[in-house]
Amino acid sequence: MDTVGLNSGLIGHYEKLGFEFLGTKKLKDTNGLPEHYQRGIVCFFQKAII
């Protein structure tokens, strides 16, 4: 899962739901993605499916 922007409140919310915050990255190729992906860093998360 991903979300745009470094929002500590949103990161904490996802962590409370069991997601692991993996870090941030500026996307190099945003062709075909919504406009908000072109303006900032993207936060990445993962969650194990059991």
PDB file of N, CA and C in Angstrom:
ATOM      1  N   MET A   1       0.846  -1.161   0.000  1.00  0.00           N
ATOM      2  CA  MET A   1       0.000   0.000   0.000  1.00  0.00           C
ATOM      3  C   MET A   1       0.897   1.230   0.000  1.00  0.00           C
ATOM      4  N   ASP A   2       0.408   2.293  -0.542  1.00  0.00           N
ATOM      5  CA  ASP A   2       1.164   3.537  -0.531  1.00  0.00           C
ATOM      6  C   ASP A   2       0.246   4.713  -0.252  1.00  0.00           C
ATOM      7  N   THR A   3       0.837   5.803   0.151  1.00  0.00           N
ATOM      8  CA  THR A   3       0.138   7.069   0.324  1.00  0.00           C
ATOM      9  C   THR A   3       1.122   8.191   0.047  1.00  0.00           C
ATOM     10  N   VAL A   4       0.641   9.306  -0.456  1.00  0.00           N
ATOM     11  CA  VAL A   4       1.514  10.412  -0.829  1.00  0.00           C
ATOM     12  C   VAL A   4       1.639  11.379   0.345  1.00  0.00           C
ATOM     13  N   GLY A   5       2.867  11.851   0.573  1.00  0.00           N
ATOM     14  CA  GLY A   5       3.136  12.825   1.616  1.00  0.00           C
ATOM     15  C   GLY A   5       3.576  12.169   2.908  1.00  0.00           C
ATOM     16  N   LEU A   6       4.361  12.892   3.677  1.00  0.00           N
ATOM     17  CA  LEU A   6       4.876  12.374   4.942  1.00  0.00           C
ATOM     18  C   LEU A   6       3.975  12.872   6.068  1.00  0.00           C
ATOM     19  N   ASN A   7       2.868  12.189   6.262  1.00  0.00           N
ATOM     20  CA  ASN A   7       1.857  12.549   7.245  1.00  0.00           C
ATOM     21  C   ASN A   7       1.997  11.607   8.439  1.00  0.00           C
ATOM     22  N   SER A   8       2.609  12.094   9.530  1.00  0.00           N
ATOM     23  CA  SER A   8       2.889  11.221  10.672  1.00  0.00           C
ATOM     24  C   SER A   8       1.612  10.667  11.296  1.00  0.00           C
ATOM     25  N   GLY A   9       0.526  11.447  11.293  1.00  0.00           N
ATOM     26  CA  GLY A   9      -0.738  10.945  11.826  1.00  0.00           C
ATOM     27  C   GLY A   9      -1.283   9.786  11.021  1.00  0.00           C
ATOM     28  N   LEU A  10      -1.210   9.892   9.707  1.00  0.00           N
ATOM     29  CA  LEU A  10      -1.690   8.824   8.833  1.00  0.00           C
ATOM     30  C   LEU A  10      -0.785   7.593   8.930  1.00  0.00           C
ATOM     31  N   ILE A  11       0.517   7.816   9.016  1.00  0.00           N
ATOM     32  CA  ILE A  11       1.449   6.694   9.183  1.00  0.00           C
ATOM     33  C   ILE A  11       1.120   5.938  10.466  1.00  0.00           C
ATOM     34  N   GLY A  12       0.925   6.674  11.563  1.00  0.00           N
ATOM     35  CA  GLY A  12       0.566   6.038  12.837  1.00  0.00           C
ATOM     36  C   GLY A  12      -0.745   5.287  12.753  1.00  0.00           C
ATOM     37  N   HIS A  13      -1.715   5.839  12.047  1.00  0.00           N
ATOM     38  CA  HIS A  13      -3.007   5.173  11.871  1.00  0.00           C
ATOM     39  C   HIS A  13      -2.834   3.825  11.176  1.00  0.00           C
ATOM     40  N   TYR A  14      -2.090   3.815  10.084  1.00  0.00           N
ATOM     41  CA  TYR A  14      -1.866   2.554   9.368  1.00  0.00           C
ATOM     42  C   TYR A  14      -1.077   1.560  10.210  1.00  0.00           C
ATOM     43  N   GLU A  15      -0.126   2.051  10.991  1.00  0.00           N
ATOM     44  CA  GLU A  15       0.629   1.139  11.864  1.00  0.00           C
ATOM     45  C   GLU A  15      -0.282   0.512  12.913  1.00  0.00           C
ATOM     46  N   LYS A  16      -1.216   1.267  13.450  1.00  0.00           N
ATOM     47  CA  LYS A  16      -2.180   0.720  14.418  1.00  0.00           C
ATOM     48  C   LYS A  16      -3.057  -0.351  13.786  1.00  0.00           C
ATOM     49  N   LEU A  17      -3.242  -0.270  12.472  1.00  0.00           N
ATOM     50  CA  LEU A  17      -4.024  -1.283  11.757  1.00  0.00           C
ATOM     51  C   LEU A  17      -3.194  -2.492  11.351  1.00  0.00           C
ATOM     52  N   GLY A  18      -1.919  -2.514  11.750  1.00  0.00           N
ATOM     53  CA  GLY A  18      -1.071  -3.671  11.494  1.00  0.00           C
ATOM     54  C   GLY A  18      -0.145  -3.555  10.302  1.00  0.00           C
ATOM     55  N   PHE A  19      -0.118  -2.387   9.652  1.00  0.00           N
ATOM     56  CA  PHE A  19       0.786  -2.193   8.519  1.00  0.00           C
ATOM     57  C   PHE A  19       2.175  -1.803   9.021  1.00  0.00           C
ATOM     58  N   GLU A  20       3.180  -2.273   8.339  1.00  0.00           N
ATOM     59  CA  GLU A  20       4.565  -1.908   8.637  1.00  0.00           C
ATOM     60  C   GLU A  20       4.975  -0.774   7.695  1.00  0.00           C
ATOM     61  N   PHE A  21       5.469   0.323   8.258  1.00  0.00           N
ATOM     62  CA  PHE A  21       5.936   1.455   7.458  1.00  0.00           C
ATOM     63  C   PHE A  21       7.312   1.109   6.915  1.00  0.00           C
ATOM     64  N   LEU A  22       7.465   1.105   5.587  1.00  0.00           N
ATOM     65  CA  LEU A  22       8.707   0.703   4.940  1.00  0.00           C
ATOM     66  C   LEU A  22       9.606   1.880   4.592  1.00  0.00           C
ATOM     67  N   GLY A  23       9.069   3.088   4.585  1.00  0.00           N
ATOM     68  CA  GLY A  23       9.856   4.259   4.247  1.00  0.00           C
ATOM     69  C   GLY A  23       9.233   5.048   3.118  1.00  0.00           C
ATOM     70  N   THR A  24       9.997   6.020   2.624  1.00  0.00           N
ATOM     71  CA  THR A  24       9.501   6.914   1.583  1.00  0.00           C
ATOM     72  C   THR A  24      10.391   6.872   0.351  1.00  0.00           C
ATOM     73  N   LYS A  25       9.832   7.333  -0.747  1.00  0.00           N
ATOM     74  CA  LYS A  25      10.581   7.391  -1.997  1.00  0.00           C
ATOM     75  C   LYS A  25       9.926   8.412  -2.920  1.00  0.00           C
ATOM     76  N   LYS A  26      10.714   9.143  -3.656  1.00  0.00           N
ATOM     77  CA  LYS A  26      10.223  10.019  -4.722  1.00  0.00           C
ATOM     78  C   LYS A  26      10.145   9.165  -5.982  1.00  0.00           C
ATOM     79  N   LEU A  27       8.976   9.066  -6.574  1.00  0.00           N
ATOM     80  CA  LEU A  27       8.807   8.253  -7.775  1.00  0.00           C
ATOM     81  C   LEU A  27       9.470   8.930  -8.970  1.00  0.00           C
ATOM     82  N   LYS A  28      10.185   8.159  -9.774  1.00  0.00           N
ATOM     83  CA  LYS A  28      10.871   8.703 -10.954  1.00  0.00           C
ATOM     84  C   LYS A  28       9.951   8.796 -12.160  1.00  0.00           C
ATOM     85  N   ASP A  29       9.136   7.789 -12.372  1.00  0.00           N
ATOM     86  CA  ASP A  29       8.254   7.758 -13.539  1.00  0.00           C
ATOM     87  C   ASP A  29       6.810   7.765 -13.067  1.00  0.00           C
ATOM     88  N   THR A  30       6.155   8.892 -13.210  1.00  0.00           N
ATOM     89  CA  THR A  30       4.771   9.013 -12.767  1.00  0.00           C
ATOM     90  C   THR A  30       3.782   9.079 -13.934  1.00  0.00           C
ATOM     91  N   ASN A  31       4.259   8.768 -15.131  1.00  0.00           N
ATOM     92  CA  ASN A  31       3.363   8.752 -16.299  1.00  0.00           C
ATOM     93  C   ASN A  31       2.218   7.785 -16.057  1.00  0.00           C
ATOM     94  N   GLY A  32       1.008   8.252 -16.283  1.00  0.00           N
ATOM     95  CA  GLY A  32      -0.169   7.411 -16.135  1.00  0.00           C
ATOM     96  C   GLY A  32      -0.718   7.347 -14.718  1.00  0.00           C
ATOM     97  N   LEU A  33      -0.013   7.937 -13.748  1.00  0.00           N
ATOM     98  CA  LEU A  33      -0.493   7.942 -12.372  1.00  0.00           C
ATOM     99  C   LEU A  33      -1.272   9.230 -12.104  1.00  0.00           C
ATOM    100  N   PRO A  34      -2.134   9.222 -11.101  1.00  0.00           N
ATOM    101  CA  PRO A  34      -2.849  10.449 -10.749  1.00  0.00           C
ATOM    102  C   PRO A  34      -1.870  11.583 -10.421  1.00  0.00           C
ATOM    103  N   GLU A  35      -2.329  12.813 -10.577  1.00  0.00           N
ATOM    104  CA  GLU A  35      -1.471  13.991 -10.428  1.00  0.00           C
ATOM    105  C   GLU A  35      -0.788  14.091  -9.066  1.00  0.00           C
ATOM    106  N   HIS A  36      -1.466  13.688  -7.990  1.00  0.00           N
ATOM    107  CA  HIS A  36      -0.859  13.840  -6.666  1.00  0.00           C
ATOM    108  C   HIS A  36       0.416  13.002  -6.499  1.00  0.00           C
ATOM    109  N   TYR A  37       0.615  11.973  -7.296  1.00  0.00           N
ATOM    110  CA  TYR A  37       1.854  11.188  -7.241  1.00  0.00           C
ATOM    111  C   TYR A  37       3.037  11.954  -7.819  1.00  0.00           C
ATOM    112  N   GLN A  38       2.780  12.973  -8.587  1.00  0.00           N
ATOM    113  CA  GLN A  38       3.848  13.741  -9.234  1.00  0.00           C
ATOM    114  C   GLN A  38       4.401  14.843  -8.340  1.00  0.00           C
ATOM    115  N   ARG A  39       3.738  15.143  -7.233  1.00  0.00           N
ATOM    116  CA  ARG A  39       4.108  16.309  -6.434  1.00  0.00           C
ATOM    117  C   ARG A  39       4.909  16.020  -5.177  1.00  0.00           C
ATOM    118  N   GLY A  40       5.016  14.805  -4.743  1.00  0.00           N
ATOM    119  CA  GLY A  40       5.684  14.584  -3.467  1.00  0.00           C
ATOM    120  C   GLY A  40       6.216  13.183  -3.304  1.00  0.00           C
ATOM    121  N   ILE A  41       6.708  12.938  -2.111  1.00  0.00           N
ATOM    122  CA  ILE A  41       7.222  11.610  -1.795  1.00  0.00           C
ATOM    123  C   ILE A  41       6.051  10.671  -1.521  1.00  0.00           C
ATOM    124  N   VAL A  42       6.313   9.402  -1.660  1.00  0.00           N
ATOM    125  CA  VAL A  42       5.308   8.368  -1.444  1.00  0.00           C
ATOM    126  C   VAL A  42       5.766   7.509  -0.272  1.00  0.00           C
ATOM    127  N   CYS A  43       4.857   7.266   0.672  1.00  0.00           N
ATOM    128  CA  CYS A  43       5.134   6.377   1.789  1.00  0.00           C
ATOM    129  C   CYS A  43       4.666   4.976   1.426  1.00  0.00           C
ATOM    130  N   PHE A  44       5.498   3.998   1.738  1.00  0.00           N
ATOM    131  CA  PHE A  44       5.168   2.611   1.431  1.00  0.00           C
ATOM    132  C   PHE A  44       4.924   1.818   2.707  1.00  0.00           C
ATOM    133  N   PHE A  45       3.936   0.922   2.657  1.00  0.00           N
ATOM    134  CA  PHE A  45       3.557   0.075   3.777  1.00  0.00           C
ATOM    135  C   PHE A  45       3.362  -1.356   3.272  1.00  0.00           C
ATOM    136  N   GLN A  46       3.458  -2.289   4.205  1.00  0.00           N
ATOM    137  CA  GLN A  46       3.093  -3.664   3.871  1.00  0.00           C
ATOM    138  C   GLN A  46       2.430  -4.293   5.085  1.00  0.00           C
ATOM    139  N   LYS A  47       1.652  -5.321   4.822  1.00  0.00           N
ATOM    140  CA  LYS A  47       0.981  -6.064   5.884  1.00  0.00           C
ATOM    141  C   LYS A  47       0.954  -7.530   5.498  1.00  0.00           C
ATOM    142  N   ALA A  48       1.372  -8.360   6.420  1.00  0.00           N
ATOM    143  CA  ALA A  48       1.365  -9.805   6.161  1.00  0.00           C
ATOM    144  C   ALA A  48      -0.075 -10.307   6.118  1.00  0.00           C
ATOM    145  N   ILE A  49      -0.365 -11.129   5.154  1.00  0.00           N
ATOM    146  CA  ILE A  49      -1.667 -11.773   5.029  1.00  0.00           C
ATOM    147  C   ILE A  49      -1.521 -13.184   5.582  1.00  0.00           C
ATOM    148  N   ILE A  50      -2.311 -13.488   6.551  1.00  0.00           N
ATOM    149  CA  ILE A  50      -2.196 -14.818   7.195  1.00  0.00           C
ATOM    150  C   ILE A  50      -3.384 -15.665   6.808  1.00  0.00           C
TER     151      ILE A  50
END
